[in-house]
Amino acid sequence: MAKSHIANQVRTLRFLAGEMTQAELGEKIGMTRQTIAAIEAGKYSPTLEAAFRIARVFGKPLEEVFQWEE
C-alpha cells in the first residue's frame, strides 16, 4: 500500500509574499516558527483550523496551499 501524505506550497507562498519568514507566518496564525518549519518539511500535518489560517494569510483557497498526495 502506497503511503499518502499532505503536500504543501507554504515555502513558495512565503517567498512570493516578500520572503515572509517562518516566524512572521507563525505570529500571524498563532504558531511557533518550529511548527511552520515542520509543516513545510511535511513532518507535521496542520490541524484543519491551522490550514485554513495559513491559506487565509496568503489569500489562497485551501486546496492551493495543501494537497493530498497518494
mmCIF file with all atom_site columns, C-alpha atoms in Angstrom:
data_model
loop_
_atom_site.group_PDB
_atom_site.id
_atom_site.type_symbol
_atom_site.label_atom_id
_atom_site.label_alt_id
_atom_site.label_comp_id
_atom_site.label_asym_id
_atom_site.label_entity_id
_atom_site.label_seq_id
_atom_site.pdbx_PDB_ins_code
_atom_site.Cartn_x
_atom_site.Cartn_y
_atom_site.Cartn_z
_atom_site.occupancy
_atom_site.B_iso_or_equiv
_atom_site.pdbx_formal_charge
_atom_site.auth_seq_id
_atom_site.auth_comp_id
_atom_site.auth_asym_id
_atom_site.auth_atom_id
_atom_site.pdbx_PDB_model_num
ATOM 1  C CA . MET A 1 1  ? 0.000  0.000  0.000  1.00 0.00 ? 1  MET A CA 1
ATOM 2  C CA . ALA A 1 2  ? 1.442  3.358  -1.055 1.00 0.00 ? 2  ALA A CA 1
ATOM 3  C CA . LYS A 1 3  ? 1.968  5.922  1.667  1.00 0.00 ? 3  LYS A CA 1
ATOM 4  C CA . SER A 1 4  ? -0.123 9.091  1.365  1.00 0.00 ? 4  SER A CA 1
ATOM 5  C CA . HIS A 1 5  ? 0.838  12.484 2.643  1.00 0.00 ? 5  HIS A CA 1
ATOM 6  C CA . ILE A 1 6  ? -0.151 16.118 2.614  1.00 0.00 ? 6  ILE A CA 1
ATOM 7  C CA . ALA A 1 7  ? 1.993  18.244 0.318  1.00 0.00 ? 7  ALA A CA 1
ATOM 8  C CA . ASN A 1 8  ? 2.037  21.994 0.670  1.00 0.00 ? 8  ASN A CA 1
ATOM 9  C CA . GLN A 1 9  ? 3.131  25.206 -1.050 1.00 0.00 ? 9  GLN A CA 1
ATOM 10 C CA . VAL A 1 10 ? 3.840  27.155 2.139  1.00 0.00 ? 10 VAL A CA 1
ATOM 11 C CA . ARG A 1 11 ? 7.518  27.796 1.379  1.00 0.00 ? 11 ARG A CA 1
ATOM 12 C CA . THR A 1 12 ? 6.717  29.030 -2.146 1.00 0.00 ? 12 THR A CA 1
ATOM 13 C CA . LEU A 1 13 ? 3.909  31.248 -0.885 1.00 0.00 ? 13 LEU A CA 1
ATOM 14 C CA . ARG A 1 14 ? 6.177  32.744 1.790  1.00 0.00 ? 14 ARG A CA 1
ATOM 15 C CA . PHE A 1 15 ? 8.712  33.528 -0.937 1.00 0.00 ? 15 PHE A CA 1
ATOM 16 C CA . LEU A 1 16 ? 6.038  35.150 -3.098 1.00 0.00 ? 16 LEU A CA 1
ATOM 17 C CA . ALA A 1 17 ? 4.893  37.166 -0.086 1.00 0.00 ? 17 ALA A CA 1
ATOM 18 C CA . GLY A 1 18 ? 8.176  39.055 0.005  1.00 0.00 ? 18 GLY A CA 1
ATOM 19 C CA . GLU A 1 19 ? 10.246 36.381 1.746  1.00 0.00 ? 19 GLU A CA 1
ATOM 20 C CA . MET A 1 20 ? 7.956  36.268 4.757  1.00 0.00 ? 20 MET A CA 1
ATOM 21 C CA . THR A 1 21 ? 9.848  34.436 7.496  1.00 0.00 ? 21 THR A CA 1
ATOM 22 C CA . GLN A 1 22 ? 8.589  31.318 9.208  1.00 0.00 ? 22 GLN A CA 1
ATOM 23 C CA . ALA A 1 23 ? 8.439  33.331 12.438 1.00 0.00 ? 23 ALA A CA 1
ATOM 24 C CA . GLU A 1 24 ? 6.274  36.025 10.791 1.00 0.00 ? 24 GLU A CA 1
ATOM 25 C CA . LEU A 1 25 ? 3.856  33.431 9.440  1.00 0.00 ? 25 LEU A CA 1
ATOM 26 C CA . GLY A 1 26 ? 3.789  31.729 12.818 1.00 0.00 ? 26 GLY A CA 1
ATOM 27 C CA . GLU A 1 27 ? 2.922  35.007 14.542 1.00 0.00 ? 27 GLU A CA 1
ATOM 28 C CA . LYS A 1 28 ? 0.072  35.644 12.094 1.00 0.00 ? 28 LYS A CA 1
ATOM 29 C CA . ILE A 1 29 ? -1.576 32.295 12.809 1.00 0.00 ? 29 ILE A CA 1
ATOM 30 C CA . GLY A 1 30 ? -0.577 31.751 16.434 1.00 0.00 ? 30 GLY A CA 1
ATOM 31 C CA . MET A 1 31 ? 2.020  29.018 15.913 1.00 0.00 ? 31 MET A CA 1
ATOM 32 C CA . THR A 1 32 ? 5.751  28.756 16.502 1.00 0.00 ? 32 THR A CA 1
ATOM 33 C CA . ARG A 1 33 ? 8.442  29.067 13.835 1.00 0.00 ? 33 ARG A CA 1
ATOM 34 C CA . GLN A 1 34 ? 9.356  25.465 14.552 1.00 0.00 ? 34 GLN A CA 1
ATOM 35 C CA . THR A 1 35 ? 5.822  24.298 13.781 1.00 0.00 ? 35 THR A CA 1
ATOM 36 C CA . ILE A 1 36 ? 5.819  26.199 10.485 1.00 0.00 ? 36 ILE A CA 1
ATOM 37 C CA . ALA A 1 37 ? 9.175  24.608 9.614  1.00 0.00 ? 37 ALA A CA 1
ATOM 38 C CA . ALA A 1 38 ? 7.764  21.144 10.387 1.00 0.00 ? 38 ALA A CA 1
ATOM 39 C CA . ILE A 1 39 ? 4.675  21.815 8.237  1.00 0.00 ? 39 ILE A CA 1
ATOM 40 C CA . GLU A 1 40 ? 6.825  22.978 5.319  1.00 0.00 ? 40 GLU A CA 1
ATOM 41 C CA . ALA A 1 41 ? 9.023  19.891 5.601  1.00 0.00 ? 41 ALA A CA 1
ATOM 42 C CA . GLY A 1 42 ? 5.992  17.593 5.668  1.00 0.00 ? 42 GLY A CA 1
ATOM 43 C CA . LYS A 1 43 ? 6.914  16.348 9.132  1.00 0.00 ? 43 LYS A CA 1
ATOM 44 C CA . TYR A 1 44 ? 3.734  17.694 10.718 1.00 0.00 ? 44 TYR A CA 1
ATOM 45 C CA . SER A 1 45 ? 0.210  17.899 9.335  1.00 0.00 ? 45 SER A CA 1
ATOM 46 C CA . PRO A 1 46 ? -1.552 21.063 10.475 1.00 0.00 ? 46 PRO A CA 1
ATOM 47 C CA . THR A 1 47 ? -4.993 20.960 12.017 1.00 0.00 ? 47 THR A CA 1
ATOM 48 C CA . LEU A 1 48 ? -7.797 21.923 9.687  1.00 0.00 ? 48 LEU A CA 1
ATOM 49 C CA . GLU A 1 49 ? -8.093 25.249 11.522 1.00 0.00 ? 49 GLU A CA 1
ATOM 50 C CA . ALA A 1 50 ? -4.377 25.972 11.142 1.00 0.00 ? 50 ALA A CA 1
ATOM 51 C CA . ALA A 1 51 ? -4.508 25.027 7.467  1.00 0.00 ? 51 ALA A CA 1
ATOM 52 C CA . PHE A 1 52 ? -7.358 27.500 6.873  1.00 0.00 ? 52 PHE A CA 1
ATOM 53 C CA . ARG A 1 53 ? -5.477 30.199 8.788  1.00 0.00 ? 53 ARG A CA 1
ATOM 54 C CA . ILE A 1 54 ? -2.357 29.681 6.669  1.00 0.00 ? 54 ILE A CA 1
ATOM 55 C CA . ALA A 1 55 ? -4.385 29.791 3.454  1.00 0.00 ? 55 ALA A CA 1
ATOM 56 C CA . ARG A 1 56 ? -6.090 32.988 4.619  1.00 0.00 ? 56 ARG A CA 1
ATOM 57 C CA . VAL A 1 57 ? -2.731 34.705 5.265  1.00 0.00 ? 57 VAL A CA 1
ATOM 58 C CA . PHE A 1 58 ? -1.809 34.164 1.609  1.00 0.00 ? 58 PHE A CA 1
ATOM 59 C CA . GLY A 1 59 ? -5.297 34.898 0.271  1.00 0.00 ? 59 GLY A CA 1
ATOM 60 C CA . LYS A 1 60 ? -5.491 31.458 -1.340 1.00 0.00 ? 60 LYS A CA 1
ATOM 61 C CA . PRO A 1 61 ? -8.078 28.691 -1.246 1.00 0.00 ? 61 PRO A CA 1
ATOM 62 C CA . LEU A 1 62 ? -7.076 25.772 0.982  1.00 0.00 ? 62 LEU A CA 1
ATOM 63 C CA . GLU A 1 63 ? -6.507 23.423 -1.957 1.00 0.00 ? 63 GLU A CA 1
ATOM 64 C CA . GLU A 1 64 ? -3.918 25.783 -3.465 1.00 0.00 ? 64 GLU A CA 1
ATOM 65 C CA . VAL A 1 65 ? -1.886 25.619 -0.264 1.00 0.00 ? 65 VAL A CA 1
ATOM 66 C CA . PHE A 1 66 ? -2.315 21.968 0.745  1.00 0.00 ? 66 PHE A CA 1
ATOM 67 C CA . GLN A 1 67 ? -2.718 18.908 -1.459 1.00 0.00 ? 67 GLN A CA 1
ATOM 68 C CA . TRP A 1 68 ? -3.439 15.283 -0.562 1.00 0.00 ? 68 TRP A CA 1
ATOM 69 C CA . GLU A 1 69 ? -0.983 13.083 -2.458 1.00 0.00 ? 69 GLU A CA 1
ATOM 70 C CA . GLU A 1 70 ? -1.294 9.322  -2.798 1.00 0.00 ? 70 GLU A CA 1
#
